[in-house]
Amino acid sequence: MPDGPLSLPARLCLLAWDPARPAGTGSAHLSGPVRAGALTELARHGLLVDEDGIATPVDLDSRTGDAVLDGLLELVRESCPHPWRTWVTLRSRVTLDAVRAQLVAEGYLRAEKKRVLGVFPSVEYALERVAAVEALREETRGILRGPLPVAGVSERDAAVATLAASAELLPGEDVRAHEQRVRELAERGVWSVPGLGEIVREIRTALAATVTATALP
């Protein structure tokens, strides 16, 4: 991205931002992609591993230095064992809140304190760096469409594009028309980490299911 590196969950949060909701009050469409990105990032770093389908911390002490990822890692350590698909939605608001706070600190979002019914404190979020987010969206569309060979796409960019495709975060883009490209990008996004492919397949399946559930009336 032109304005500097962003983590997977941060990129997916911005890609999932609905311009029709300028106050950013809704969270159902944000929390799944954000959590999926955080799980993928931790698996890429080898801090969450797969043990018989269960997302398992590799040890009790490792840290990434990123508050969002370390918060999720701690949550997994303190919770009962769950499969990857469950973690895409389980307490995902925790990860979303951490990502939004991070994006406020970096100037991508603006936080506005409100009171519901004039009594209960609340926070609404608005997109601040619109041009940067549009650039990220167009960059992701370009990766999904080509013509850059998949081998020339970075692993992180490939992971962003495949998760964005699974979550349908690119309005107007017919993902089915790029089905072969998505498969190739999915392989590119995991090629250097043994075992990551199966983990990401589980995450993407759960993510697609959350999209369907959110769309139901």
Tab-separated table of C-alpha atoms in Angstrom:
chain	number	residue	atom	x	y	z
A	1	MET	CA	0.000	0.000	0.000
A	2	PRO	CA	1.397	3.467	-0.912
A	3	ASP	CA	1.081	4.908	2.602
A	4	GLY	CA	3.043	2.170	4.346
A	5	PRO	CA	2.531	-1.382	5.589
A	6	LEU	CA	-0.614	-2.437	7.387
A	7	SER	CA	-1.308	-5.763	9.072
A	8	LEU	CA	-3.718	-8.255	7.503
A	9	PRO	CA	-6.536	-7.496	9.973
A	10	ALA	CA	-6.079	-3.734	9.494
A	11	ARG	CA	-6.210	-4.043	5.699
A	12	LEU	CA	-9.303	-6.217	5.830
A	13	CYS	CA	-11.006	-3.821	8.236
A	14	LEU	CA	-10.497	-0.967	5.792
A	15	LEU	CA	-11.558	-3.055	2.791
A	16	ALA	CA	-14.714	-4.074	4.656
A	17	TRP	CA	-15.590	-0.489	5.546
A	18	ASP	CA	-18.999	0.303	4.128
A	19	PRO	CA	-19.017	3.802	2.618
A	20	ALA	CA	-22.808	3.800	3.015
A	21	ARG	CA	-22.265	3.839	6.773
A	22	PRO	CA	-20.197	6.991	7.308
A	23	ALA	CA	-20.438	6.723	11.079
A	24	GLY	CA	-19.152	3.166	10.984
A	25	THR	CA	-21.619	2.024	13.633
A	26	GLY	CA	-22.243	-1.411	12.166
A	27	SER	CA	-19.801	-4.175	13.057
A	28	ALA	CA	-21.274	-7.466	11.794
A	29	HIS	CA	-19.728	-6.992	8.346
A	30	LEU	CA	-16.352	-6.008	9.844
A	31	SER	CA	-15.648	-8.452	12.656
A	32	GLY	CA	-15.436	-11.658	10.591
A	33	PRO	CA	-12.878	-10.422	8.027
A	34	VAL	CA	-10.818	-8.702	10.744
A	35	ARG	CA	-10.655	-11.844	12.885
A	36	ALA	CA	-9.854	-13.985	9.818
A	37	GLY	CA	-6.954	-11.686	9.005
A	38	ALA	CA	-5.612	-11.837	12.558
A	39	LEU	CA	-5.807	-15.643	12.666
A	40	THR	CA	-4.022	-15.888	9.325
A	41	GLU	CA	-1.316	-13.479	10.447
A	42	LEU	CA	-0.652	-15.451	13.638
A	43	ALA	CA	-0.519	-18.710	11.680
A	44	ARG	CA	1.880	-17.133	9.162
A	45	HIS	CA	4.184	-16.186	12.048
A	46	GLY	CA	4.001	-19.712	13.470
A	47	LEU	CA	2.470	-18.504	16.739
A	48	LEU	CA	-0.784	-20.391	16.190
A	49	VAL	CA	-0.437	-23.921	14.857
A	50	ASP	CA	-2.882	-26.635	13.922
A	51	GLU	CA	-3.296	-29.652	16.183
A	52	ASP	CA	-5.976	-31.998	14.840
A	53	GLY	CA	-7.994	-29.054	13.532
A	54	ILE	CA	-7.611	-26.994	16.715
A	55	ALA	CA	-6.015	-23.533	16.704
A	56	THR	CA	-3.232	-23.977	19.259
A	57	PRO	CA	-0.708	-21.418	20.618
A	58	VAL	CA	2.825	-22.648	20.080
A	59	ASP	CA	3.818	-21.581	23.617
A	60	LEU	CA	2.759	-19.355	26.517
A	61	ASP	CA	5.268	-16.557	26.084
A	62	SER	CA	5.610	-15.549	22.418
A	63	ARG	CA	4.583	-12.045	21.376
A	64	THR	CA	4.446	-10.179	18.069
A	65	GLY	CA	4.641	-6.625	19.397
A	66	ASP	CA	1.329	-5.863	17.680
A	67	ALA	CA	-1.442	-5.166	20.202
A	68	VAL	CA	-4.151	-6.658	17.974
A	69	LEU	CA	-2.348	-9.935	17.336
A	70	ASP	CA	-1.065	-10.282	20.888
A	71	GLY	CA	-4.565	-9.666	22.230
A	72	LEU	CA	-5.979	-12.472	20.103
A	73	LEU	CA	-3.109	-14.766	21.018
A	74	GLU	CA	-3.803	-14.182	24.697
A	75	LEU	CA	-7.522	-14.797	24.169
A	76	VAL	CA	-6.828	-18.155	22.508
A	77	ARG	CA	-4.449	-19.136	25.321
A	78	GLU	CA	-7.018	-18.342	28.000
A	79	SER	CA	-9.964	-20.042	26.271
A	80	CYS	CA	-11.092	-23.610	25.786
A	81	PRO	CA	-9.682	-25.243	22.631
A	82	HIS	CA	-11.643	-24.423	19.478
A	83	PRO	CA	-11.258	-25.186	15.753
A	84	TRP	CA	-10.184	-22.441	13.365
A	85	ARG	CA	-13.708	-21.973	12.004
A	86	THR	CA	-15.058	-21.216	15.462
A	87	TRP	CA	-12.425	-18.568	16.112
A	88	VAL	CA	-13.472	-16.595	13.017
A	89	THR	CA	-16.585	-15.467	14.907
A	90	LEU	CA	-16.050	-16.297	18.599
A	91	ARG	CA	-15.690	-13.009	20.514
A	92	SER	CA	-14.532	-11.413	17.250
A	93	ARG	CA	-15.695	-7.978	18.441
A	94	VAL	CA	-12.653	-7.953	20.762
A	95	THR	CA	-10.291	-8.070	17.783
A	96	LEU	CA	-12.362	-5.559	15.831
A	97	ASP	CA	-12.256	-3.037	18.689
A	98	ALA	CA	-8.483	-3.422	18.936
A	99	VAL	CA	-8.021	-2.929	15.180
A	100	ARG	CA	-10.235	0.159	15.122
A	101	ALA	CA	-8.265	1.668	18.011
A	102	GLN	CA	-5.063	0.967	16.095
A	103	LEU	CA	-6.427	2.566	12.918
A	104	VAL	CA	-7.538	5.630	14.888
A	105	ALA	CA	-4.000	5.988	16.256
A	106	GLU	CA	-2.600	5.724	12.705
A	107	GLY	CA	-5.049	8.294	11.337
A	108	TYR	CA	-7.125	6.020	9.109
A	109	LEU	CA	-10.252	6.306	11.261
A	110	ARG	CA	-11.742	9.022	13.448
A	111	ALA	CA	-13.400	8.116	16.747
A	112	GLU	CA	-16.341	10.180	17.921
A	113	LYS	CA	-17.709	9.761	21.435
A	114	LYS	CA	-21.493	9.735	21.656
A	115	ARG	CA	-24.196	9.005	24.208
A	116	VAL	CA	-27.019	6.620	23.343
A	117	LEU	CA	-30.347	8.025	24.536
A	118	GLY	CA	-28.312	10.789	26.063
A	119	VAL	CA	-27.077	8.435	28.800
A	120	PHE	CA	-25.001	5.452	27.674
A	121	PRO	CA	-21.489	6.229	26.374
A	122	SER	CA	-20.675	4.943	22.904
A	123	VAL	CA	-18.047	5.424	20.203
A	124	GLU	CA	-18.731	5.842	16.502
A	125	TYR	CA	-16.029	5.551	13.859
A	126	ALA	CA	-15.700	7.422	10.588
A	127	LEU	CA	-13.279	6.895	7.737
A	128	GLU	CA	-10.640	9.618	7.788
A	129	ARG	CA	-8.144	8.717	5.050
A	130	VAL	CA	-10.586	8.022	2.248
A	131	ALA	CA	-8.027	8.286	-0.564
A	132	ALA	CA	-5.675	5.802	1.111
A	133	VAL	CA	-8.477	3.280	1.539
A	134	GLU	CA	-9.576	3.708	-2.068
A	135	ALA	CA	-5.966	3.088	-3.127
A	136	LEU	CA	-5.914	-0.094	-1.046
A	137	ARG	CA	-9.190	-1.225	-2.624
A	138	GLU	CA	-7.918	-0.603	-6.160
A	139	GLU	CA	-4.624	-2.304	-5.377
A	140	THR	CA	-6.511	-5.372	-4.138
A	141	ARG	CA	-8.745	-5.368	-7.222
A	142	GLY	CA	-5.625	-5.249	-9.408
A	143	ILE	CA	-4.133	-8.245	-7.612
A	144	LEU	CA	-7.362	-10.172	-8.062
A	145	ARG	CA	-7.716	-9.329	-11.748
A	146	GLY	CA	-4.062	-9.409	-12.849
A	147	PRO	CA	-2.221	-8.977	-15.180
A	148	LEU	CA	0.705	-9.249	-12.711
A	149	PRO	CA	1.753	-12.924	-12.586
A	150	VAL	CA	0.805	-14.588	-9.310
A	151	ALA	CA	4.472	-15.372	-8.694
A	152	GLY	CA	5.140	-11.633	-8.593
A	153	VAL	CA	2.544	-10.966	-5.878
A	154	SER	CA	3.816	-10.872	-2.298
A	155	GLU	CA	2.495	-13.529	0.052
A	156	ARG	CA	0.759	-10.945	2.234
A	157	ASP	CA	-0.925	-9.243	-0.744
A	158	ALA	CA	-2.056	-12.642	-2.000
A	159	ALA	CA	-3.506	-13.456	1.427
A	160	VAL	CA	-5.353	-10.127	1.527
A	161	ALA	CA	-6.853	-10.673	-1.923
A	162	THR	CA	-8.034	-14.227	-1.200
A	163	LEU	CA	-9.572	-13.326	2.168
A	164	ALA	CA	-11.210	-10.267	0.624
A	165	ALA	CA	-12.647	-12.471	-2.126
A	166	SER	CA	-13.996	-14.961	0.435
A	167	ALA	CA	-15.644	-12.146	2.398
A	168	GLU	CA	-16.948	-10.408	-0.746
A	169	LEU	CA	-15.281	-7.133	0.194
A	170	LEU	CA	-14.941	-5.775	-3.331
A	171	PRO	CA	-18.413	-4.580	-4.437
A	172	GLY	CA	-19.093	-4.987	-8.117
A	173	GLU	CA	-16.301	-7.528	-8.549
A	174	ASP	CA	-17.463	-10.898	-9.877
A	175	VAL	CA	-15.205	-13.195	-7.882
A	176	ARG	CA	-16.483	-16.218	-9.822
A	177	ALA	CA	-14.958	-14.731	-12.957
A	178	HIS	CA	-11.567	-14.856	-11.230
A	179	GLU	CA	-11.988	-18.298	-9.656
A	180	GLN	CA	-8.777	-19.741	-11.099
A	181	ARG	CA	-6.826	-16.624	-10.151
A	182	VAL	CA	-8.167	-16.799	-6.583
A	183	ARG	CA	-7.030	-20.423	-6.280
A	184	GLU	CA	-3.563	-19.479	-7.484
A	185	LEU	CA	-3.403	-16.513	-5.115
A	186	ALA	CA	-4.516	-18.739	-2.236
A	187	GLU	CA	-1.601	-21.064	-2.953
A	188	ARG	CA	0.776	-18.126	-3.281
A	189	GLY	CA	-0.315	-16.721	0.087
A	190	VAL	CA	0.684	-19.868	1.976
A	191	TRP	CA	3.496	-21.385	-0.057
A	192	SER	CA	6.391	-20.637	2.345
A	193	VAL	CA	4.675	-21.857	5.549
A	194	PRO	CA	4.149	-25.627	5.829
A	195	GLY	CA	0.611	-26.545	6.866
A	196	LEU	CA	-0.753	-23.034	6.399
A	197	GLY	CA	-2.819	-23.975	3.355
A	198	GLU	CA	-5.250	-26.172	5.293
A	199	ILE	CA	-5.551	-23.564	8.064
A	200	VAL	CA	-6.415	-20.795	5.613
A	201	ARG	CA	-8.926	-23.033	3.818
A	202	GLU	CA	-10.743	-23.524	7.125
A	203	ILE	CA	-10.658	-19.788	7.827
A	204	ARG	CA	-11.916	-18.891	4.348
A	205	THR	CA	-14.754	-21.416	4.585
A	206	ALA	CA	-15.890	-19.945	7.894
A	207	LEU	CA	-15.545	-16.435	6.533
A	208	ALA	CA	-17.724	-17.214	3.519
A	209	ALA	CA	-20.325	-18.686	5.884
A	210	THR	CA	-20.402	-15.482	7.957
A	211	VAL	CA	-21.027	-13.479	4.771
A	212	THR	CA	-24.018	-15.674	3.943
A	213	ALA	CA	-25.349	-15.424	7.490
A	214	THR	CA	-24.967	-11.644	7.566
A	215	ALA	CA	-26.826	-11.323	4.261
A	216	LEU	CA	-29.846	-13.284	5.493
A	217	PRO	CA	-32.873	-11.142	6.435
